[in-house]
């Protein structure tokens, strides 16, 4: 009979798994709402409120620069949250990330503008943006792992894709609130005080998210791995356990590079399609702010709906084929995307953004399960978070900034389309050299300290592998 320390964790019941999914989804939605709200506000009003006196496009560039600062803090969040998430558990760190993100967003809603406090305003804005990025850097890994480690391998892609829907849900919520306010308020009223309302609403959303997240259980796979590690320490007290970061960089560096490469097309295309498009459509295509926001709103709803379907498909045919379909598709779509936006019609704009986000979903949906399956349990939070968030510095962070700069220099969408296509080619190479992970048992193949892990190099470790975490 198996001892409590080594008994394999049983998959959660349908009811408990749905509760876990709901907790991850709602919390992730709130965090992405906070993060995307800043991006939309940066494109619409922050250039005037915090960087006045500049050329409008230069002001937008400066506004997007503070937007990119949030991405710079995400790797630090991945390192800190990953370390403690692998030591203390997923649940505790998810509660902390939600508090940090919500508090920073609420504080942005209270910030004085440049007209009131001068240069202190953009400095304070940048500090709060750093806190947002730090929190989000730790949020993603914990949310997807909590779901991945509760479910079974047969439908892991489907269930793990639900926290991924938090991104379009947050985008939907942020864009929806902004769209409603811009429709109800005059431009002067929105710039004066209306922009603060969505940020202050974050305080209410955080209370709801905390109530739900505190009600769920810790990952059974993590509890088993922790018990095994403690038992092993008692036997081998002279051999300290390696730090998760050390194990990741020593044994899983190839998996980290694969994850980073896989994120290039996914991350860059998303921020070009949802954030930069608000600038491009209103300046180059002559579309109103309200029209551009409504197009993103509709497309985000479709994006939310298709992600679980792509996740389920990855359970049937594998993570790599679905991911590659999205990467190739987004590369091919870029020139038609800008051609449709250039027509200036609402229908064409909706079509352009919707197809782009559907193709993005083919990469984003299997990503949660794919990255989770690359790493052993006791380094999984660190490994998945590092791979995902370090890529965001080179991908999502500068994407709106680079796209805006290319538009300013060339006054054409062609360089921007080529930029996204180059990212798609990089992702195709990264995912193409990876091995399929679909059949991996997350409770299996966790290795002793100092042994290499079983990420993408060993995706289907035998169920009888006796090596423990």
Coordinates of C-alpha atoms in Angstrom, one line a residue:
X1 CA 0.0 0.0 0.0
X2 CA 1.3 3.4 -0.9
X3 CA 2.3 5.7 2.0
X4 CA 0.7 9.1 2.2
X5 CA 3.9 10.7 1.0
X6 CA 4.0 8.8 -2.2
X7 CA 0.4 8.0 -3.0
X8 CA -0.4 9.5 -6.4
X9 CA -2.8 12.4 -6.2
X10 CA -6.2 11.7 -7.6
X11 CA -7.7 14.2 -10.1
X12 CA -10.2 16.6 -8.6
X13 CA -13.9 15.8 -8.8
X14 CA -15.8 17.6 -11.5
X15 CA -17.3 19.9 -8.9
X16 CA -14.0 20.8 -7.2
X17 CA -12.2 21.2 -10.5
X18 CA -14.8 23.6 -11.7
X19 CA -14.4 25.6 -8.5
X20 CA -10.6 25.7 -9.1
X21 CA -11.1 26.8 -12.7
X22 CA -13.5 29.5 -11.6
X23 CA -11.1 30.8 -8.9
X24 CA -8.2 30.9 -11.4
X25 CA -10.3 32.4 -14.2
X26 CA -11.9 35.2 -12.0
X27 CA -8.6 36.1 -10.4
X28 CA -6.8 36.1 -13.7
X29 CA -9.6 38.2 -15.3
X30 CA -9.2 40.8 -12.6
X31 CA -5.5 40.9 -13.0
X32 CA -5.6 41.2 -16.8
X33 CA -8.4 43.8 -16.5
X34 CA -6.0 45.9 -14.4
X35 CA -3.1 45.4 -16.8
X36 CA -5.1 46.0 -20.0
X37 CA -6.9 49.0 -18.6
X38 CA -3.5 50.7 -18.3
X39 CA -2.7 49.8 -22.0
X40 CA -6.0 51.2 -23.3
X41 CA -5.7 54.4 -21.2
X42 CA -2.1 54.8 -22.4
X43 CA -3.3 54.8 -26.0
X44 CA -6.3 57.1 -25.3
X45 CA -5.6 59.7 -22.5
X46 CA -2.3 59.2 -20.6
X47 CA -0.3 60.9 -23.3
X48 CA -2.2 64.1 -22.6
X49 CA -2.6 63.8 -18.8
X50 CA 0.9 62.7 -17.9
X51 CA 3.1 63.8 -20.9
X52 CA 1.6 67.1 -22.1
X53 CA 3.4 69.5 -24.3
X54 CA 4.7 66.8 -26.7
X55 CA 3.8 66.1 -30.2
X56 CA 0.7 63.8 -30.0
X57 CA 2.6 60.8 -31.4
X58 CA 5.6 61.5 -29.2
X59 CA 3.3 61.7 -26.2
X60 CA 1.8 58.4 -27.2
X61 CA 5.3 56.9 -27.4
X62 CA 6.1 58.2 -23.9
X63 CA 2.8 56.8 -22.7
X64 CA 3.6 53.4 -24.2
X65 CA 7.1 53.6 -22.6
X66 CA 5.6 53.5 -19.1
X67 CA 3.3 50.8 -20.4
X68 CA 6.4 48.8 -21.3
X69 CA 7.9 49.3 -17.9
X70 CA 5.3 47.0 -16.5
X71 CA 6.6 44.2 -18.6
X72 CA 10.2 44.9 -17.4
X73 CA 9.0 44.0 -13.9
X74 CA 7.3 40.8 -14.9
X75 CA 10.5 38.6 -15.0
X76 CA 11.3 39.8 -11.4
X77 CA 7.8 38.8 -10.4
X78 CA 8.3 35.4 -12.1
X79 CA 11.5 34.8 -10.2
X80 CA 10.2 35.8 -6.8
X81 CA 6.7 34.2 -7.1
X82 CA 8.1 31.2 -8.8
X83 CA 10.6 30.6 -6.0
X84 CA 8.1 30.9 -3.2
X85 CA 5.3 29.2 -5.2
X86 CA 7.5 26.1 -5.6
X87 CA 8.4 26.2 -1.9
X88 CA 5.2 27.4 -0.2
X89 CA 2.5 26.5 -2.7
X90 CA 0.5 28.0 -5.5
X91 CA -2.5 29.3 -3.6
X92 CA -0.7 31.7 -1.2
X93 CA 1.2 33.4 -4.0
X94 CA -2.0 33.8 -6.1
X95 CA -3.7 35.7 -3.2
X96 CA -0.6 38.0 -2.8
X97 CA -0.4 38.7 -6.6
X98 CA -4.1 39.7 -6.6
X99 CA -3.6 42.1 -3.7
X100 CA -0.6 43.7 -5.3
X101 CA -2.2 44.2 -8.7
X102 CA -5.5 45.4 -7.4
X103 CA -3.9 47.9 -5.0
X104 CA -1.6 49.4 -7.6
X105 CA -4.5 49.8 -10.1
X106 CA -6.7 51.4 -7.5
X107 CA -3.9 53.8 -6.7
X108 CA -3.6 54.8 -10.4
X109 CA -7.2 55.9 -10.2
X110 CA -6.2 58.4 -7.4
X111 CA -3.1 59.7 -9.0
X112 CA -2.7 63.5 -9.6
X113 CA -1.9 64.4 -13.2
X114 CA 1.0 66.5 -14.6
X115 CA -1.1 69.6 -14.4
X116 CA -1.3 69.2 -10.6
X117 CA 2.1 67.9 -9.5
X118 CA 4.3 68.3 -12.6
X119 CA 6.9 65.7 -13.3
X120 CA 6.1 63.7 -10.1
X121 CA 2.9 62.5 -11.9
X122 CA 4.7 60.3 -14.6
X123 CA 7.1 59.1 -11.9
X124 CA 4.4 57.9 -9.6
X125 CA 2.6 56.3 -12.6
X126 CA 5.7 54.4 -13.5
X127 CA 6.2 53.1 -10.0
X128 CA 2.6 51.8 -9.9
X129 CA 3.1 50.3 -13.3
X130 CA 6.1 48.4 -12.0
X131 CA 4.1 47.0 -9.2
X132 CA 1.4 45.9 -11.7
X133 CA 4.0 44.1 -13.8
X134 CA 5.7 42.4 -10.8
X135 CA 2.3 41.1 -9.7
X136 CA 1.3 39.8 -13.1
X137 CA 4.7 38.1 -13.5
X138 CA 3.8 35.9 -10.6
X139 CA 0.1 35.5 -11.4
X140 CA 0.1 33.6 -14.7
X141 CA 2.2 30.6 -13.6
X142 CA 0.3 30.0 -10.4
X143 CA -3.1 30.3 -12.0
X144 CA -2.4 27.8 -14.8
X145 CA -0.6 25.4 -12.6
X146 CA -3.4 25.3 -10.0
X147 CA -5.7 24.1 -12.7
X148 CA -3.2 21.9 -14.6
X149 CA -2.2 20.1 -11.4
X150 CA -5.8 19.4 -10.3
X151 CA -7.1 17.8 -13.5
X152 CA -6.2 14.7 -15.4
X153 CA -4.0 14.5 -18.5
X154 CA -6.8 13.5 -20.9
X155 CA -8.5 17.0 -20.7
X156 CA -5.6 19.1 -19.3
X157 CA -5.4 21.3 -22.4
X158 CA -9.1 22.1 -22.1
X159 CA -9.2 22.9 -18.4
X160 CA -5.9 24.7 -18.3
X161 CA -7.0 26.9 -21.2
X162 CA -9.7 28.5 -19.0
X163 CA -7.3 30.7 -17.0
X164 CA -6.0 31.8 -20.4
X165 CA -9.5 33.2 -21.2
X166 CA -8.8 35.6 -18.3
X167 CA -6.8 37.6 -20.8
X168 CA -9.6 38.3 -23.3
X169 CA -12.1 38.5 -20.4
X170 CA -10.0 41.2 -18.8
X171 CA -9.6 42.9 -22.1
X172 CA -13.3 42.6 -22.7
X173 CA -14.0 44.1 -19.2
X174 CA -11.5 46.9 -19.5
X175 CA -12.4 47.8 -23.1
X176 CA -16.1 47.6 -22.3
X177 CA -15.9 49.9 -19.3
X178 CA -13.8 52.4 -21.3
X179 CA -16.2 52.1 -24.3
X180 CA -19.2 52.8 -22.1
X181 CA -17.6 55.8 -20.4
X182 CA -16.4 57.3 -23.7
X183 CA -20.0 56.9 -25.1
X184 CA -21.6 58.5 -22.0
X185 CA -19.1 61.2 -21.3
X186 CA -17.7 64.1 -23.4
X187 CA -14.0 64.0 -24.3
X188 CA -13.4 66.8 -21.7
X189 CA -15.3 65.0 -18.9
X190 CA -13.5 61.7 -19.7
X191 CA -10.1 63.3 -19.7
X192 CA -10.9 65.3 -16.5
X193 CA -12.3 62.6 -14.2
X194 CA -14.0 59.8 -16.2
X195 CA -10.8 57.8 -16.9
X196 CA -10.4 57.3 -13.1
X197 CA -13.6 55.3 -12.7
X198 CA -12.4 52.0 -14.3
X199 CA -9.2 52.0 -12.1
X200 CA -11.2 52.6 -8.9
X201 CA -13.6 49.8 -9.8
X202 CA -10.6 47.4 -9.4
X203 CA -11.0 47.7 -5.6
X204 CA -14.4 46.1 -5.8
X205 CA -13.2 43.4 -8.2
X206 CA -10.3 42.4 -5.9
X207 CA -12.6 41.8 -3.0
X208 CA -14.6 39.4 -5.1
X209 CA -11.5 37.7 -6.4
X210 CA -10.0 37.2 -2.9
X211 CA -13.2 35.7 -1.6
X212 CA -13.2 33.1 -4.3
X213 CA -9.4 32.3 -4.3
X214 CA -9.3 31.8 -0.5
X215 CA -12.0 29.1 -0.8
X216 CA -10.0 26.7 -3.0
X217 CA -7.5 24.0 -2.1
X218 CA -3.8 23.8 -2.8
X219 CA -2.7 21.7 -5.7
X220 CA -2.7 17.9 -4.8
X221 CA 0.3 17.4 -7.1
X222 CA 2.2 20.1 -5.2
X223 CA 1.2 18.7 -1.8
X224 CA 2.5 15.2 -2.8
X225 CA 5.7 16.6 -4.2
X226 CA 6.3 18.7 -1.0
X227 CA 5.7 15.6 1.2
X228 CA 8.1 13.6 -0.8
X229 CA 10.7 16.4 -0.6
X230 CA 10.3 16.6 3.2
X231 CA 10.6 12.8 3.5
X232 CA 13.7 12.8 1.4
X233 CA 15.3 15.6 3.5
X234 CA 14.8 13.5 6.6
X235 CA 16.8 10.6 5.0
X236 CA 19.4 12.8 3.3
X237 CA 19.7 15.7 5.7
X238 CA 23.3 16.4 4.6
X239 CA 22.1 17.1 1.0
X240 CA 20.1 20.4 0.8
X241 CA 17.5 20.7 -1.9
X242 CA 18.5 22.9 -4.9
X243 CA 16.8 26.2 -5.3
X244 CA 14.1 26.0 -8.0
X245 CA 15.8 28.7 -10.1
X246 CA 19.1 26.8 -10.1
X247 CA 17.4 23.5 -11.1
X248 CA 15.5 25.3 -13.9
X249 CA 18.6 27.0 -15.3
X250 CA 20.8 23.8 -15.0
X251 CA 18.4 21.1 -16.2
X252 CA 15.6 22.9 -18.1
X253 CA 17.3 25.7 -20.0
X254 CA 16.3 24.3 -23.3
X255 CA 12.6 24.2 -22.2
X256 CA 12.9 27.8 -21.1
X257 CA 14.3 28.9 -24.5
X258 CA 11.4 26.9 -26.2
X259 CA 8.9 28.7 -24.0
X260 CA 10.4 32.1 -24.7
X261 CA 10.5 31.5 -28.5
X262 CA 6.9 30.2 -28.4
X263 CA 5.7 33.4 -26.8
X264 CA 7.2 35.8 -29.4
X265 CA 4.5 35.6 -32.0
X266 CA 1.8 35.1 -29.4
X267 CA 2.8 38.1 -27.3
X268 CA 3.8 40.6 -30.0
X269 CA 0.7 39.9 -32.2
X270 CA -1.6 40.3 -29.2
X271 CA -0.4 43.7 -28.3
X272 CA -0.3 44.9 -31.9
X273 CA -3.8 43.7 -32.4
X274 CA -5.4 45.0 -29.2
X275 CA -3.3 48.0 -28.0
X276 CA -1.5 49.5 -31.0
X277 CA -4.6 49.2 -33.1
X278 CA -6.2 51.9 -31.0
X279 CA -3.5 54.2 -32.1
X280 CA -3.3 53.1 -35.7
X281 CA -7.0 53.0 -36.3
X282 CA -7.6 56.5 -34.9
X283 CA -4.6 58.2 -36.5
X284 CA -3.9 56.5 -39.8
X285 CA -7.3 55.0 -40.7
X286 CA -9.4 57.9 -39.4
X287 CA -11.5 55.8 -37.1
X288 CA -13.0 57.2 -34.0
X289 CA -11.9 56.1 -30.5
X290 CA -15.4 54.7 -29.8
X291 CA -15.4 52.6 -33.1
X292 CA -11.9 51.2 -32.4
X293 CA -12.9 50.3 -28.8
X294 CA -16.1 48.6 -30.0
X295 CA -14.2 46.5 -32.5
X296 CA -11.7 45.3 -29.9
X297 CA -14.7 44.6 -27.6
X298 CA -16.5 42.4 -30.1
X299 CA -13.3 40.6 -31.1
X300 CA -12.3 40.0 -27.4
X301 CA -15.7 38.3 -26.9
X302 CA -15.0 35.9 -29.8
X303 CA -11.5 35.4 -28.5
X304 CA -12.8 34.3 -25.1
X305 CA -15.2 31.8 -26.7
X306 CA -12.7 30.1 -29.0
X307 CA -9.8 29.6 -26.5
X308 CA -11.4 26.5 -24.7
X309 CA -12.1 25.0 -28.1
X310 CA -8.4 25.3 -29.1
X311 CA -7.4 23.9 -25.7
X312 CA -9.7 20.9 -26.3
X313 CA -8.3 20.4 -29.8
X314 CA -4.7 20.3 -28.3
X315 CA -5.9 17.4 -26.1
X316 CA -6.8 15.5 -29.2
X317 CA -4.0 16.2 -31.7
X318 CA -1.3 17.7 -29.4
X319 CA 0.0 21.0 -28.2
X320 CA 2.5 21.6 -31.0
X321 CA 0.1 21.2 -34.0
X322 CA -2.4 23.7 -32.6
X323 CA 0.3 26.2 -31.6
X324 CA 2.0 26.0 -35.0
X325 CA -1.3 26.6 -36.7
X326 CA -1.7 29.8 -34.8
X327 CA 1.8 31.0 -35.4
X328 CA 1.7 30.4 -39.2
X329 CA -1.8 31.8 -39.4
X330 CA -1.0 35.0 -37.6
X331 CA 2.0 35.6 -39.9
X332 CA -0.1 35.1 -43.0
X333 CA -2.9 37.4 -41.6
X334 CA -0.8 40.5 -41.0
X335 CA -1.0 42.1 -44.4
X336 CA -4.8 41.4 -44.8
X337 CA -5.2 42.7 -41.2
X338 CA -3.8 46.2 -42.0
X339 CA -5.5 46.3 -45.4
X340 CA -8.9 45.8 -43.7
X341 CA -8.2 48.4 -41.0
X342 CA -7.2 50.9 -43.7
X343 CA -10.6 50.8 -45.2
X344 CA -11.9 52.7 -42.1
X345 CA -15.2 50.8 -42.0
X346 CA -16.4 49.3 -38.7
X347 CA -17.2 45.8 -40.3
X348 CA -13.7 45.5 -41.8
X349 CA -12.1 46.6 -38.5
X350 CA -14.1 44.0 -36.5
X351 CA -13.2 41.3 -39.1
X352 CA -9.5 42.2 -39.0
X353 CA -9.2 42.1 -35.2
X354 CA -11.5 39.1 -34.7
X355 CA -9.6 36.8 -37.1
X356 CA -6.3 38.0 -35.6
X357 CA -7.5 37.1 -32.1
X358 CA -8.9 33.7 -33.2
X359 CA -5.5 32.8 -34.6
X360 CA -3.8 34.2 -31.5
X361 CA -6.0 31.9 -29.4
X362 CA -4.6 28.8 -31.2
X363 CA -1.2 29.8 -29.6
X364 CA -2.5 31.0 -26.3
X365 CA -4.9 28.2 -25.5
X366 CA -2.4 25.2 -25.4
X367 CA 0.3 27.4 -23.9
X368 CA -0.8 26.8 -20.3
X369 CA -0.7 23.0 -20.5
X370 CA 2.3 23.0 -22.9
X371 CA 4.5 25.0 -20.5
X372 CA 3.3 23.2 -17.4
X373 CA 4.2 19.8 -18.9
X374 CA 7.8 20.9 -19.6
X375 CA 8.8 21.1 -15.9
X376 CA 8.9 18.8 -12.8
X377 CA 6.5 19.7 -10.0
X378 CA 9.0 21.3 -7.5
X379 CA 10.4 23.7 -10.2
X380 CA 7.2 24.0 -12.3
X381 CA 6.1 27.4 -11.0
X382 CA 9.6 28.8 -11.5
X383 CA 10.2 27.2 -14.9
X384 CA 6.8 28.0 -16.5
X385 CA 6.9 31.6 -15.1
X386 CA 10.5 32.3 -16.2
X387 CA 9.9 31.0 -19.7
X388 CA 6.7 33.0 -20.1
X389 CA 7.6 36.2 -18.4
X390 CA 11.2 36.7 -19.6
X391 CA 9.9 36.5 -23.2
X392 CA 7.4 39.3 -22.4
X393 CA 10.3 41.8 -22.0
X394 CA 11.5 41.2 -25.6
X395 CA 8.0 40.6 -27.0
X396 CA 4.9 42.2 -25.5
X397 CA 6.7 45.1 -23.7
X398 CA 8.1 46.9 -26.7
X399 CA 5.5 45.7 -29.2
X400 CA 3.2 48.8 -29.1
X401 CA 6.3 51.1 -28.7
X402 CA 8.1 49.5 -31.8
X403 CA 4.9 49.5 -33.8
X404 CA 4.2 53.2 -33.0
X405 CA 7.8 54.1 -33.8
X406 CA 7.7 52.3 -37.1
X407 CA 4.5 54.1 -38.0
X408 CA 6.1 57.5 -37.1
X409 CA 9.2 56.8 -39.2
X410 CA 7.6 55.1 -42.3
X411 CA 4.0 56.3 -42.2
X412 CA 3.1 52.8 -43.4
X413 CA 1.8 49.5 -41.9
X414 CA 4.2 47.4 -44.0
X415 CA 7.1 47.5 -41.5
X416 CA 4.7 46.6 -38.7
X417 CA 3.4 43.6 -40.5
X418 CA 6.9 42.4 -41.3
X419 CA 7.8 42.8 -37.6
X420 CA 4.9 40.5 -36.6
X421 CA 5.8 38.0 -39.4
X422 CA 9.4 37.8 -38.1
X423 CA 8.1 37.0 -34.7
X424 CA 5.9 34.3 -36.2
X425 CA 8.9 32.7 -37.9
X426 CA 10.8 32.6 -34.6
X427 CA 7.8 30.9 -32.9
X428 CA 7.5 28.3 -35.6
X429 CA 11.2 27.4 -35.2
X430 CA 10.9 27.2 -31.3
X431 CA 7.8 25.1 -31.3
X432 CA 9.0 23.1 -34.2
X433 CA 12.1 21.9 -32.3
X434 CA 10.1 21.1 -29.1
X435 CA 8.8 17.7 -28.4
X436 CA 5.1 16.9 -27.8
X437 CA 4.1 16.9 -24.1
X438 CA 0.4 16.1 -24.4
X439 CA 0.5 12.7 -22.7
X440 CA 2.7 13.7 -19.7
X441 CA 1.5 12.8 -16.2
X442 CA 2.3 15.9 -14.1
X443 CA 2.7 13.8 -11.0
X444 CA 5.2 11.5 -12.7
X445 CA 8.8 11.9 -13.6
X446 CA 9.6 14.4 -10.8
X447 CA 13.3 13.9 -10.0
X448 CA 15.6 14.0 -7.1
X449 CA 17.7 17.0 -6.4
X450 CA 20.6 17.4 -8.8
X451 CA 18.9 15.1 -11.4
X452 CA 17.8 16.6 -14.7
X453 CA 14.1 17.2 -15.1
X454 CA 11.8 15.7 -17.7
X455 CA 10.4 18.6 -19.6
X456 CA 10.0 18.7 -23.4
X457 CA 13.0 16.3 -23.7
X458 CA 11.0 13.5 -21.9
X459 CA 7.3 14.2 -22.4
X460 CA 6.0 10.8 -21.7
X461 CA 7.8 9.5 -18.6
X462 CA 6.6 6.0 -17.7
X463 CA 4.1 5.8 -15.0
X464 CA 6.3 3.4 -13.0
X465 CA 9.2 5.8 -12.7
X466 CA 10.2 5.5 -9.0
X467 CA 12.3 8.7 -8.9
X468 CA 10.7 11.3 -6.6
X469 CA 10.9 15.1 -6.5

